[in-house]
Coordinates of C-alpha atoms in Angstrom, one line a residue:
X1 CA 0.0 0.0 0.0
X2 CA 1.4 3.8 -0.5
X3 CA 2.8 5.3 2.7
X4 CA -0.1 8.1 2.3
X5 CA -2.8 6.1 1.7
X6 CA -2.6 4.1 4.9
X7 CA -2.8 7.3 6.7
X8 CA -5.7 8.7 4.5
X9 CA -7.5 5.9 5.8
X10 CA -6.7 5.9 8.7
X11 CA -7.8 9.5 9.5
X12 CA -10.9 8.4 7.6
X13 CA -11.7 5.4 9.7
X14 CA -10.9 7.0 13.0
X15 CA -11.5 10.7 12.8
X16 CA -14.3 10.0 15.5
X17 CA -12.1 9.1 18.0
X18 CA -9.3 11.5 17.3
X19 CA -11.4 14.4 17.8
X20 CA -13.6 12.5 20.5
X21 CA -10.2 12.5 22.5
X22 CA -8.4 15.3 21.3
X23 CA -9.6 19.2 22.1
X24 CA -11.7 21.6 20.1
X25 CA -8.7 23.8 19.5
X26 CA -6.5 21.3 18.2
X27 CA -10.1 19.7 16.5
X28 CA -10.6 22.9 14.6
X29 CA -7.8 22.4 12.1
X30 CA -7.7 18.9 11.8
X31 CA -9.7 18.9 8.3
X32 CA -7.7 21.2 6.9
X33 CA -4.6 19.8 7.7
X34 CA -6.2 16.3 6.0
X35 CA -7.1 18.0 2.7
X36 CA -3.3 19.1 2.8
X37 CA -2.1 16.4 3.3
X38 CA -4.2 14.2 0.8
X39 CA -3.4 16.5 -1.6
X40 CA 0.3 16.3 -1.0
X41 CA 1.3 13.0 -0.5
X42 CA 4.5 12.4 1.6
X43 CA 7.9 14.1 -0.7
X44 CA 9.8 12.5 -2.2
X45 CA 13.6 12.8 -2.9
X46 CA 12.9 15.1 -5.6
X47 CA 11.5 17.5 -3.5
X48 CA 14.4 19.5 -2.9
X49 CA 13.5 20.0 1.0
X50 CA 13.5 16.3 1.5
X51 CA 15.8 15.5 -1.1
X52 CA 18.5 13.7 1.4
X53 CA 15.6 11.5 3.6
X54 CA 13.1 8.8 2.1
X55 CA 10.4 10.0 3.5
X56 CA 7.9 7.4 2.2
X57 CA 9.9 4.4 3.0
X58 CA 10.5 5.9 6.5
X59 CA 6.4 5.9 7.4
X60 CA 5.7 2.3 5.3
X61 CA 5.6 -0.2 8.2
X62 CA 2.1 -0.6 9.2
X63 CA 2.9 1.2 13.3
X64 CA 0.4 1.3 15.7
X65 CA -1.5 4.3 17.4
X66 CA -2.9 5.1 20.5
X67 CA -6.0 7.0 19.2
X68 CA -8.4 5.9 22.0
X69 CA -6.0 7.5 24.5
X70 CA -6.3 4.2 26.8
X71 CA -4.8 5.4 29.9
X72 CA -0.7 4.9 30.5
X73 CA -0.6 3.4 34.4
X74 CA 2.8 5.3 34.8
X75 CA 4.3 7.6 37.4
X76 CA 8.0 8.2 36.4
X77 CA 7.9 11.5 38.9
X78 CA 8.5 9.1 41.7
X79 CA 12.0 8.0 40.1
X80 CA 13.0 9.9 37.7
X81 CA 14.8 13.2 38.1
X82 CA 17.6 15.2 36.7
X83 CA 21.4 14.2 36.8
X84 CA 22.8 17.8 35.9
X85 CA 24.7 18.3 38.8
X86 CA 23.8 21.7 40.4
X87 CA 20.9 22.5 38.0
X88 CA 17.0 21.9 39.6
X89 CA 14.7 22.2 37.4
X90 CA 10.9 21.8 36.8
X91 CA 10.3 18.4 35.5
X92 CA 7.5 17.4 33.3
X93 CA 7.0 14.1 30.9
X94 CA 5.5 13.4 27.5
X95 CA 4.8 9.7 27.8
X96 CA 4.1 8.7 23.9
X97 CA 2.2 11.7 22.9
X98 CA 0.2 12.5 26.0
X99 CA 1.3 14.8 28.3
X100 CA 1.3 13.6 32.7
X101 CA -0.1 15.9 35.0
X102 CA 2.8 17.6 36.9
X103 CA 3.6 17.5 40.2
X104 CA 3.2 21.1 41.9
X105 CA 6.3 23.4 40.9
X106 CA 6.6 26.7 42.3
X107 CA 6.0 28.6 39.0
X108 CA 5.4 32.8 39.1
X109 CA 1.8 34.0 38.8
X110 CA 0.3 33.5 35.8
X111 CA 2.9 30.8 34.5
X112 CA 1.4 27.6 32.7
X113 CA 3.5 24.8 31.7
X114 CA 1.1 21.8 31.4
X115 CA -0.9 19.9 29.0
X116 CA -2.3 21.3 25.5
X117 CA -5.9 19.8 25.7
X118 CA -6.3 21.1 29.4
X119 CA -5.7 24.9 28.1
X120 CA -7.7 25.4 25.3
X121 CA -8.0 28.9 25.8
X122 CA -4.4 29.9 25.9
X123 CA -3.5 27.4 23.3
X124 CA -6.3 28.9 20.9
X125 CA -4.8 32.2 19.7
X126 CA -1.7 30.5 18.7
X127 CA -2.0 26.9 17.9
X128 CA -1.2 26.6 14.4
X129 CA -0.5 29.8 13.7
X130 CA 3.4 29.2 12.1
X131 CA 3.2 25.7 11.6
X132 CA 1.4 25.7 8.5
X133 CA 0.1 22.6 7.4
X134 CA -0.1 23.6 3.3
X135 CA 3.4 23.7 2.2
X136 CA 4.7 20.6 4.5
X137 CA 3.4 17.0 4.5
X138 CA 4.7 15.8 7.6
X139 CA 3.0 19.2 9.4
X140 CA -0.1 18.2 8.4
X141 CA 0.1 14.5 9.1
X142 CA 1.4 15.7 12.8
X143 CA -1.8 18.1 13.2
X144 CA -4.5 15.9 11.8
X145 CA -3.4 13.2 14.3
X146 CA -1.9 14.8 16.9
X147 CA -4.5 14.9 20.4
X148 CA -1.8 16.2 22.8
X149 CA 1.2 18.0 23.9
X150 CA 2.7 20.3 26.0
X151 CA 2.3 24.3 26.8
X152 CA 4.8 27.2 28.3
X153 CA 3.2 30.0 28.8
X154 CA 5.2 33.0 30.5
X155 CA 3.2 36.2 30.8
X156 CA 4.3 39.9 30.2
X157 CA 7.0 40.7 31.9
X158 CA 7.8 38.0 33.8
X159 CA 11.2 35.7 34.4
X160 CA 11.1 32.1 35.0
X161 CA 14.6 31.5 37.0
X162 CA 13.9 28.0 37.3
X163 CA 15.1 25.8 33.9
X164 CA 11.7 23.7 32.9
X165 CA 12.8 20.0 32.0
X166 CA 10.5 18.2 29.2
X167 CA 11.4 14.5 29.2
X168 CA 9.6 12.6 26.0
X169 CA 9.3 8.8 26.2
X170 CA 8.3 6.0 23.8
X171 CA 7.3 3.0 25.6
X172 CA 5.5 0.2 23.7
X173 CA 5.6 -4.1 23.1
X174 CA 4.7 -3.3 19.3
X175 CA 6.4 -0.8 16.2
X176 CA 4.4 2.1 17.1
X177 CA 3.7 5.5 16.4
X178 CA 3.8 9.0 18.2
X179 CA 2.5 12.5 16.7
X180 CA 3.5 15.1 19.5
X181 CA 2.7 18.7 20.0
X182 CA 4.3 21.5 22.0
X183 CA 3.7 25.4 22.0
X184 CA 6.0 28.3 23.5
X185 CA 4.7 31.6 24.3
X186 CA 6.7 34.1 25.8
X187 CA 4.6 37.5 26.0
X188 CA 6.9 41.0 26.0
X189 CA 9.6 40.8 28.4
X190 CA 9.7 37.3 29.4
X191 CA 12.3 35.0 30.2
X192 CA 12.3 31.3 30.2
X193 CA 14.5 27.8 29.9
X194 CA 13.3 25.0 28.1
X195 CA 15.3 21.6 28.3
X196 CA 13.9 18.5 25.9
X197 CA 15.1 15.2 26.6
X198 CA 13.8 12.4 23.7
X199 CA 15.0 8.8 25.2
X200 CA 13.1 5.8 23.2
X201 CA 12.8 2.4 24.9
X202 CA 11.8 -1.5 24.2
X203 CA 13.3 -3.1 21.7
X204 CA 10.3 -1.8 18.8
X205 CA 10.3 0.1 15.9
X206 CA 9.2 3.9 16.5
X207 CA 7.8 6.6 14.6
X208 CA 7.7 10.2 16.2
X209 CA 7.1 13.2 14.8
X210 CA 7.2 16.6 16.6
X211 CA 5.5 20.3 15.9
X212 CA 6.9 23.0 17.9
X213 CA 5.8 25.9 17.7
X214 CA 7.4 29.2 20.2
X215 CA 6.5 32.8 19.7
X216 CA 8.9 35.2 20.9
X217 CA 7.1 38.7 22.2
X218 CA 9.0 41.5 22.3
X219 CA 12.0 41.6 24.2
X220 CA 11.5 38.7 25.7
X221 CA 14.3 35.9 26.1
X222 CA 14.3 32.2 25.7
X223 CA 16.9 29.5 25.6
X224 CA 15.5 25.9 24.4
X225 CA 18.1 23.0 24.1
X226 CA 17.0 19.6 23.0
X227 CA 18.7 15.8 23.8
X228 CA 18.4 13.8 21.2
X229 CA 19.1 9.8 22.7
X230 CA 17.0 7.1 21.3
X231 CA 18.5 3.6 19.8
X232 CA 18.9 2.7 16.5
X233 CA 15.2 1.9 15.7
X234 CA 13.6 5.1 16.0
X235 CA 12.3 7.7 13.9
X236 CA 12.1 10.9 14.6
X237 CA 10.4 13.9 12.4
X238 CA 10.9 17.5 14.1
X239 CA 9.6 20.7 13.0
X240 CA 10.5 24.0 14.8
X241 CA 9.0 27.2 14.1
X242 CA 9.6 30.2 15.6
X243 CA 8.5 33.7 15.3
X244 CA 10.3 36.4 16.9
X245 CA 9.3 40.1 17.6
X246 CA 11.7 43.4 18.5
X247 CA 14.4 43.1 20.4
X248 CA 13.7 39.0 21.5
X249 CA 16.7 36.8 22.1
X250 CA 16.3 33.0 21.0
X251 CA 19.0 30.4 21.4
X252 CA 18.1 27.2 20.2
X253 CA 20.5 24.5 20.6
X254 CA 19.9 20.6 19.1
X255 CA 22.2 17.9 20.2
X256 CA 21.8 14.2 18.7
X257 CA 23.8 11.1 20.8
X258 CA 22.1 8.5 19.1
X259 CA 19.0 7.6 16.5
X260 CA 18.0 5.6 14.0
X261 CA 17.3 8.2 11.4
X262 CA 16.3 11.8 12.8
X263 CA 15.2 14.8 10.6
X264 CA 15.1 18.2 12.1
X265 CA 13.5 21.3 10.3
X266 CA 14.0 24.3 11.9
X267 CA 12.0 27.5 10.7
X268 CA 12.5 31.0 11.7
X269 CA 11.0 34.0 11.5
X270 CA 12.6 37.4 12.7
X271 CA 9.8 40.0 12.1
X272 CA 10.5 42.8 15.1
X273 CA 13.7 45.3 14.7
X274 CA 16.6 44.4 16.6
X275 CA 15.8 40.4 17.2
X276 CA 18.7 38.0 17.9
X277 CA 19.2 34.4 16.7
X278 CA 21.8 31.8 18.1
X279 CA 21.4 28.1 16.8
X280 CA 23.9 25.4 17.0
X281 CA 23.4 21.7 16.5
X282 CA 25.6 18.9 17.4
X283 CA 25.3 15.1 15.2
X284 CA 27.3 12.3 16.4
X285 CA 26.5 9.0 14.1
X286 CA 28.2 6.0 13.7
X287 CA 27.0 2.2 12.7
X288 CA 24.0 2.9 9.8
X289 CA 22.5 6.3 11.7
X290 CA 21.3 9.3 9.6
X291 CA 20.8 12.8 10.6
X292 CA 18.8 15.1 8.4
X293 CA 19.0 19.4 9.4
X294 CA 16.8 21.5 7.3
X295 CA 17.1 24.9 8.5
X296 CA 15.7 28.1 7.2
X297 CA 16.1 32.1 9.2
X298 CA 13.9 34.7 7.0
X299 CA 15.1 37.9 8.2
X300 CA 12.1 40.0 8.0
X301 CA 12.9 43.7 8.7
X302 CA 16.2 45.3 9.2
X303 CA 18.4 45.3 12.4
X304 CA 18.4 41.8 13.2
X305 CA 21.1 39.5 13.7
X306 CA 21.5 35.7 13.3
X307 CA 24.3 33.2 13.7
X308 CA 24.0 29.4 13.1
X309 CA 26.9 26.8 14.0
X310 CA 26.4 23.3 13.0
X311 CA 29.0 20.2 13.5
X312 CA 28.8 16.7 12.2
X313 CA 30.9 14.1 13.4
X314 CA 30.2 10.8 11.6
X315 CA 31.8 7.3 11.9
X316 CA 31.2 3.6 10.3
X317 CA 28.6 3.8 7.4
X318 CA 26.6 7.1 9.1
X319 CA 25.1 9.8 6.9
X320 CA 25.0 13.2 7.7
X321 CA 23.1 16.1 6.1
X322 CA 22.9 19.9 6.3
X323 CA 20.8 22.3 3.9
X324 CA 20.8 25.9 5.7
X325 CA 18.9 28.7 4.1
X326 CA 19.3 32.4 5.4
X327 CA 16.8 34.8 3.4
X328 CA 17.7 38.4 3.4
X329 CA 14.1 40.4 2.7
X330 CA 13.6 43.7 0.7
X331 CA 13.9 46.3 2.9
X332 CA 15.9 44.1 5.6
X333 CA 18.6 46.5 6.2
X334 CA 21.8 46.3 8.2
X335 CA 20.6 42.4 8.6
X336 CA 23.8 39.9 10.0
X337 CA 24.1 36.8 9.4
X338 CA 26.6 34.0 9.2
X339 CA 26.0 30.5 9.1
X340 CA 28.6 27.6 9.4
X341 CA 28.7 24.0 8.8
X342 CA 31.7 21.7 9.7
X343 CA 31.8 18.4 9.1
X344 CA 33.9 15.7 10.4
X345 CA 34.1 12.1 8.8
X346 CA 35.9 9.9 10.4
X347 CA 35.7 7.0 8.4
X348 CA 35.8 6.3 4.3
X349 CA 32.5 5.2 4.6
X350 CA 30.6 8.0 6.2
X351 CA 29.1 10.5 4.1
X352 CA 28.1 14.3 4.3
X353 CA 25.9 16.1 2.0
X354 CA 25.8 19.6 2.9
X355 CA 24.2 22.8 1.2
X356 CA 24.5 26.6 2.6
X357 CA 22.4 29.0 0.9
X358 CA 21.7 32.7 0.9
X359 CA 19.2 35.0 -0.7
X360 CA 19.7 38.2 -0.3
X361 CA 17.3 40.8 -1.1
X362 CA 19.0 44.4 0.5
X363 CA 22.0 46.0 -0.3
X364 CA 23.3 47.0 3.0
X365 CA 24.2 44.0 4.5
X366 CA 26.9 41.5 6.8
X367 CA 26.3 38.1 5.4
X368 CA 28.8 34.8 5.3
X369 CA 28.3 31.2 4.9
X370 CA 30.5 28.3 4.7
X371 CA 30.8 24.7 4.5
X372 CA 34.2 21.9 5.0
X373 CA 33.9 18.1 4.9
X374 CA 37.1 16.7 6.2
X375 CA 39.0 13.9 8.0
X376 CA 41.0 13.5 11.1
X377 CA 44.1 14.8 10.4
X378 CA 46.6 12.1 10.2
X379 CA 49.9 14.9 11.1
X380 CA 47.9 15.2 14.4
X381 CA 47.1 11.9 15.3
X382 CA 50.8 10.8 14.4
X383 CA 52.3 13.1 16.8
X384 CA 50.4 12.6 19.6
X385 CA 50.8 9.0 19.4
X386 CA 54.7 9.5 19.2
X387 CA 54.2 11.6 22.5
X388 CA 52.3 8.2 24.1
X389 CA 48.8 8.6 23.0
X390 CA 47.3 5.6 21.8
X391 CA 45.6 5.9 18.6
X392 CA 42.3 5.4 19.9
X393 CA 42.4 7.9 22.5
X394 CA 44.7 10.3 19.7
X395 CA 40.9 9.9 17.7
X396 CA 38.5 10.6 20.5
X397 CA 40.8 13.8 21.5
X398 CA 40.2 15.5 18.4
X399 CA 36.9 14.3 17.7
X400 CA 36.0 16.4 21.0
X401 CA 37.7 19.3 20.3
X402 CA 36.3 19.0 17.2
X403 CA 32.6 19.9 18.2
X404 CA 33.5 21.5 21.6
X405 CA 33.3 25.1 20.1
X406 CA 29.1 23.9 19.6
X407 CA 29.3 23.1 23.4
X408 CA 30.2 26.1 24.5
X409 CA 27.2 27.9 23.0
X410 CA 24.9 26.4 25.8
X411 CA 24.4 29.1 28.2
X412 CA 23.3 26.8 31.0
X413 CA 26.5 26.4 32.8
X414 CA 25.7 23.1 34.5
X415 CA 23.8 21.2 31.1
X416 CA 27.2 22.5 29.4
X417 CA 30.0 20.6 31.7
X418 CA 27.5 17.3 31.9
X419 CA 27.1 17.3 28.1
X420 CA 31.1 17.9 28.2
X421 CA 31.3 14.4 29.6
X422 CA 28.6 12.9 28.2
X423 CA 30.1 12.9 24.4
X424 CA 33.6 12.3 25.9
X425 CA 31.7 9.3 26.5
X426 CA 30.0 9.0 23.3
X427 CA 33.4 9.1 21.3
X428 CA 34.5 6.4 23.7
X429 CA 31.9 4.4 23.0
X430 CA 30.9 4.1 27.1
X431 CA 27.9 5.9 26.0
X432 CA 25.0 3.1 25.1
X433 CA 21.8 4.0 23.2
X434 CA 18.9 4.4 25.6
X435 CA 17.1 1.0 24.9
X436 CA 15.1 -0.3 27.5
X437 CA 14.9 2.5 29.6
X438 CA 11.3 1.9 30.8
X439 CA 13.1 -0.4 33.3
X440 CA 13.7 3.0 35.0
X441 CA 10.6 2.9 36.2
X442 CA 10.8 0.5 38.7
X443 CA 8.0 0.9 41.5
X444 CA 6.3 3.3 39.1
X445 CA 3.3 1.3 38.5
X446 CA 1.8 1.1 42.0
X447 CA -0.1 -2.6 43.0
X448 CA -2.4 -0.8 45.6
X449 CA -4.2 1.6 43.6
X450 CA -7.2 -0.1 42.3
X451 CA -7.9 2.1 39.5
X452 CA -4.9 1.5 38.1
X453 CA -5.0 -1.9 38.3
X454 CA -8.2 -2.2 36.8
X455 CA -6.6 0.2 33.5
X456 CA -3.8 -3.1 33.2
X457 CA -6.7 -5.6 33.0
X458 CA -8.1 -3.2 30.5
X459 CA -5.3 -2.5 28.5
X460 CA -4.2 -6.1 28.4
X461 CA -7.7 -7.4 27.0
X462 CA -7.6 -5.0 24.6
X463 CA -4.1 -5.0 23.4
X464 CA -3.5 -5.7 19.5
X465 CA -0.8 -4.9 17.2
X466 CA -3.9 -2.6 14.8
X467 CA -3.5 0.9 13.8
X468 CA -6.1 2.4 16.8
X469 CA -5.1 1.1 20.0
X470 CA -2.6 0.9 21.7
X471 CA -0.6 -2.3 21.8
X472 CA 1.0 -2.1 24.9
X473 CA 1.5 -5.3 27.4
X474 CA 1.3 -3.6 30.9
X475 CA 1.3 -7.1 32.8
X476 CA 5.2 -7.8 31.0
X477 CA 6.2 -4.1 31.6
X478 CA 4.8 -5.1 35.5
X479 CA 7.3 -8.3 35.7
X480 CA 10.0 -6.1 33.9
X481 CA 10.0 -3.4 36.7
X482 CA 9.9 -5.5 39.4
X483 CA 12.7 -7.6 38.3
X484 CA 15.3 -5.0 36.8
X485 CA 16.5 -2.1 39.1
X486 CA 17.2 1.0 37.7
X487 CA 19.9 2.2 36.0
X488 CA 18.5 5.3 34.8
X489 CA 19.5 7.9 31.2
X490 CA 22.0 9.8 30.8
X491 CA 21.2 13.5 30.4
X492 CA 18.0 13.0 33.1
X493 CA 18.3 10.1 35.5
X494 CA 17.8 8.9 38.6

C-alpha cells in the first residue's frame, strides 16, 4: 500500500475518536490539515526539501496508534529526576504523545506549563499559527493526528529563574507510532528555559514526529536545548517554528547522541527590529545512523542578527546532512548573518551532504556562509601517538575538540560541563543508546491503587498490534520493573 494512503484511511476510519479525545482547539484544524495532506502526499527525494531523507519508506511499516487514548498506568515522577549536577529544574513528561499531569512546581503568577488539551483557551490564539500545514506534508500528518502536547506560557513581563525539564518517552511491546505537540509563548519581556530530553525504549520500531511551535514577544528571552538519545530503531520527524518580535533573544540548541534516522527542520521568522538568533546543532553518528538538518532564518525587517553553527561528526557507514537557508528580505537592512557547517568524517565510509544557501534581497548587509567536509588529520594523530597517546584515545581527542566550540554555546552552565562528559563518553563508545529504559521505572506502577489496576486488565484485554489502539502489554512491563532495578539515562536520570 502507498505510505499516504494508509494514513488517509486511517484518518478516515478514526477521525471519530481522534477528535472525540483530542480538544476543540486542536479539533478545529484537523480537516484542513487532511485535505493538505491528501493533496500532497508524503515528498519524495525530488522535493528539494526532503531531497537527502526517504520519507515514504521511513512511514511504510504498518505502526500502531494510541487513538483511543487508553490510559498509561505510569508515574515516572516518583523515580525519575535530573542528573545535571547543580541544576533543579521543573520536570515534566511526554509519555508517547500524552502529556502527565505535573507534580506542583513553584511557577510565578500567571505561568502555565502543562498539558495542550487542558488549556484550550491559551492554546487557541496560537495553535497553528506558524506551523502551517499547506506547504509541508509531515505538518499536516502531525496536526490531523496529533490529540496532545505540552504548553509554556510565561506572561508579560515575567522571568522564570527555574530551567523547565520536558522529558519525551516512547514505551510500547509493538512498532508504534507517536504525533507530538508543543507550543512556546513568551509575551513582552519574558524569560524562560526550556530543556527537551527524547530517550526511546523496548526493543520496537518507533515513529515520532514533533510540531513545535514558540512565539517570541517582544524583548522577551528564551533559551531551548534539545537531547536527542534514542536507539537505532527510532524515527524521529521535528519541525520547529519560531516567530520572533523586536528586540527577543532566541537560542536554540539541538544535540543528537544517538538515532536511528532523525530529521530536524527548523524554521525561523525574525519579524520585530533588533531580534537575535543563536542556533547550534551537534550530530554524532556511527553504525547505519542518519541525521537530516533543514534549517531556514527569514530575516524580516532590518536590524536583526543571526548566527547558526552546525557540527557533524560521523563514523562507520553514518550519513549526515545539512541544507541551511538564510533569506535576506527587501527592505531588511543592516541584517547579520553567518552560518557555518563543519563536518567531520571519520571513516571512508561515512558520508556528508551539505548545502549553505543565501538570498539576499537588501544592499546594506553582513552576510557569510561556509561549508568543509574533512577527515581526522593524520599529522595530528601521528604526533600525539609519538608523545604516548594511543591511537584510539589520539581519535577521540580530536573528535571532541572538534565539536566542543558547539558546546560552548549552551548558556546553561551546569547542562554544558555534563554534556562535556557525556560525548567524551559518546566518542569512547561508554555511552549506550537508551534502549530499555522503561526499566527505570521500577515501582512506578503502583499494585495498591485499584484504579490503576483495573486500567492493566483493561489494557491487556484489549491490546492488539492494529492501527487504533494501543498495543501495549502492561502485565510484562509489570514483571520487567519489578525484576530490573534502575539504571536510569544519561542526560536525566535517577
Amino acid at each position: 500500500m502507498n505510505a499516504a494512503r494508509q494514513y488517509i484511511e486511517l484518518y478516515e476510519s478514526h477521525v471519530e475518536a481522534i477528535c472525540r479525545h483530542g480538544s476543540p482547539v486542536m479539533n478545529a484544524l484537523r480537516e484542513q490539515a487532511f485535505s493538505d495532506f491528501k493533496r500532497m502526499g508524503f515528498p519524495t527525494p525530488k522535493h528539494e526539501k526532503y531531497k537527502y531523507t526517504d520519507v515514504e519508506t521511513l512511514f511504510s511499516p504498518d505502526y500502531g496508534l494510541n487513538i483511543n487514548r487508553l490510559s498509561i498506568p505510569v508515574n515516572p515522577y516518583e523515580v525519575f529526576k535530573c542528573d545535571v549536577p547543580n541544576m533543579s529544574t521543573a520536570l515534566h513528561f511526554v509519555i508517547n504523545d500524552t502529556y502527565l499531569p505535573a507534580r506542583p512546581v513553584p511557577l510565578p503568577d500567571g505561568v502555565i506549563a502543562g498539558s495542550l488539551r487542558d488549556n484550550a483557551e491559551k492554546v487557541r490564539e496560537y495553535y497553528g499559527c506558524i506551523a502551517h500545514t499547506s506547504s509541508d506534508a509531515i505538518v499536516a500528518l502531525n496536526t490531523m493526528l496529533a490529540q496532545d502536547g505540552f504548553l509554556l506560557y510565561v506572561p508579560k513581563g515575567v522571568v522564570v529563574d527555574c530551567p523547565l525539564q520536558l522529558v519525551n518517552i516512547l514505551r510500547a511491546d509493538v512498532d508504534f507510532m507517536v504525533n507530538r505537540r508543543m507550543l512556546v509563548v513568551l509575551e513582552e519581556g519574558a524569560q524562560a528555559r526550556l530543556l527537551v530530553c527524547d530517550h526511546a525504549m523496548n526493543d520496537v520500531h518507533f515513529m515520532a514526529t514533533q510540531v513545535a511551535e514558540v512565539f517570541a514577544g517582544r524583548d522577551s528571552v528564551f533559551e531551548f536545548c534539545e537531547f536527542e538519545e534514542n536507539h537505532e530503531q527510532t524515527v524521529r520527524f521535528s519541525n520547529l517554528f519560531v516567530r520572533q518580535e523586536g528586540n527577543s533573544q532566541v537560542r536554540l540548541n539541538g544535540v543528537t547522541l544517538h538515532n536511528g534516522v532523525t530529521r530536524n527542520t527548523i524554521e525561523v521568522a525574525l519579524v520585530g527590529r533588533g531580534a537575535s538568533l543563536d542556533v547550534g546543532g551537534i550530530a554524532i553518528a556511527d553504525g547505519r545512523e542518519h541525521i537530516d538538518n533543514n534549517i531556514f532564518v527569514n530575516h524580516q525587517v532590518p536590524d536583526c542578527v543571526s548566527h547558526e553553527l552546525f557540527k557533524y561528526v560521523l563514523d562507520n557507514e553514518a550519513v549526515g546532512a545539512f541544507a541551511g537557508k538564510v533569506c535576506v528580505s527587501h527592505g531588511a537592512q543592516h541584517t547579520e548573518a553567518r552560518q557555518t557547517n563543519k563536518n567531520l568524517c571519520a571513516t571512508k565510509g561515512a558520508r556528508m551532504f551539505t548545502q549553505p544557501q543565501l538570498e539576499i534581497y537588501a544592499d546594506d548587509v553582513k552576510c557569510s556562509h561556509g561549508a568543509s567536509v574533512g577527515q581526522l588529520d593524520e599529522a595530528a594523530l601521528f604526533y600525539m601517538q609519538q608523545r604516548g597517546i594511543s591511537r584510539d584515545e589520539a581519535r577521540m581527542l580530536l573528535m571532541f575538540a572538534f565539536v566542543n566550540e558547539v558546546i560552548d554555546l549552551i548558556p546553561m552552565d551546569a547542562l554544558r560541563d555534563r554534556l562535556h562528559l557525556l560525548i567524551e563518553k559518546r566518542f569512547r563508545g561508554e555511552l549506550n543508546a537508551c534502549t530499555d529504559s522503561a526499566r527505570h521505572y521500577q515501582g512506578a506502577l503502583s499494585p495498591d491503587n485499584g484504579e490503576t489496576e483495573r486500567g492493566l486488565q483493561e489494557l491487556k484485554s484489549r491490546q492488539a498490534k492494529r492501527k487504533g489502539q494501543a498495543g501495549l502489554d502492561y502485565a510484562k512491563a509489570r514483571k520487567e520493573l519489578q525484576e530490573l532495578k534502575c539504571q536510569g539515562c544519561n542526560i536525566c536520570r535517577q
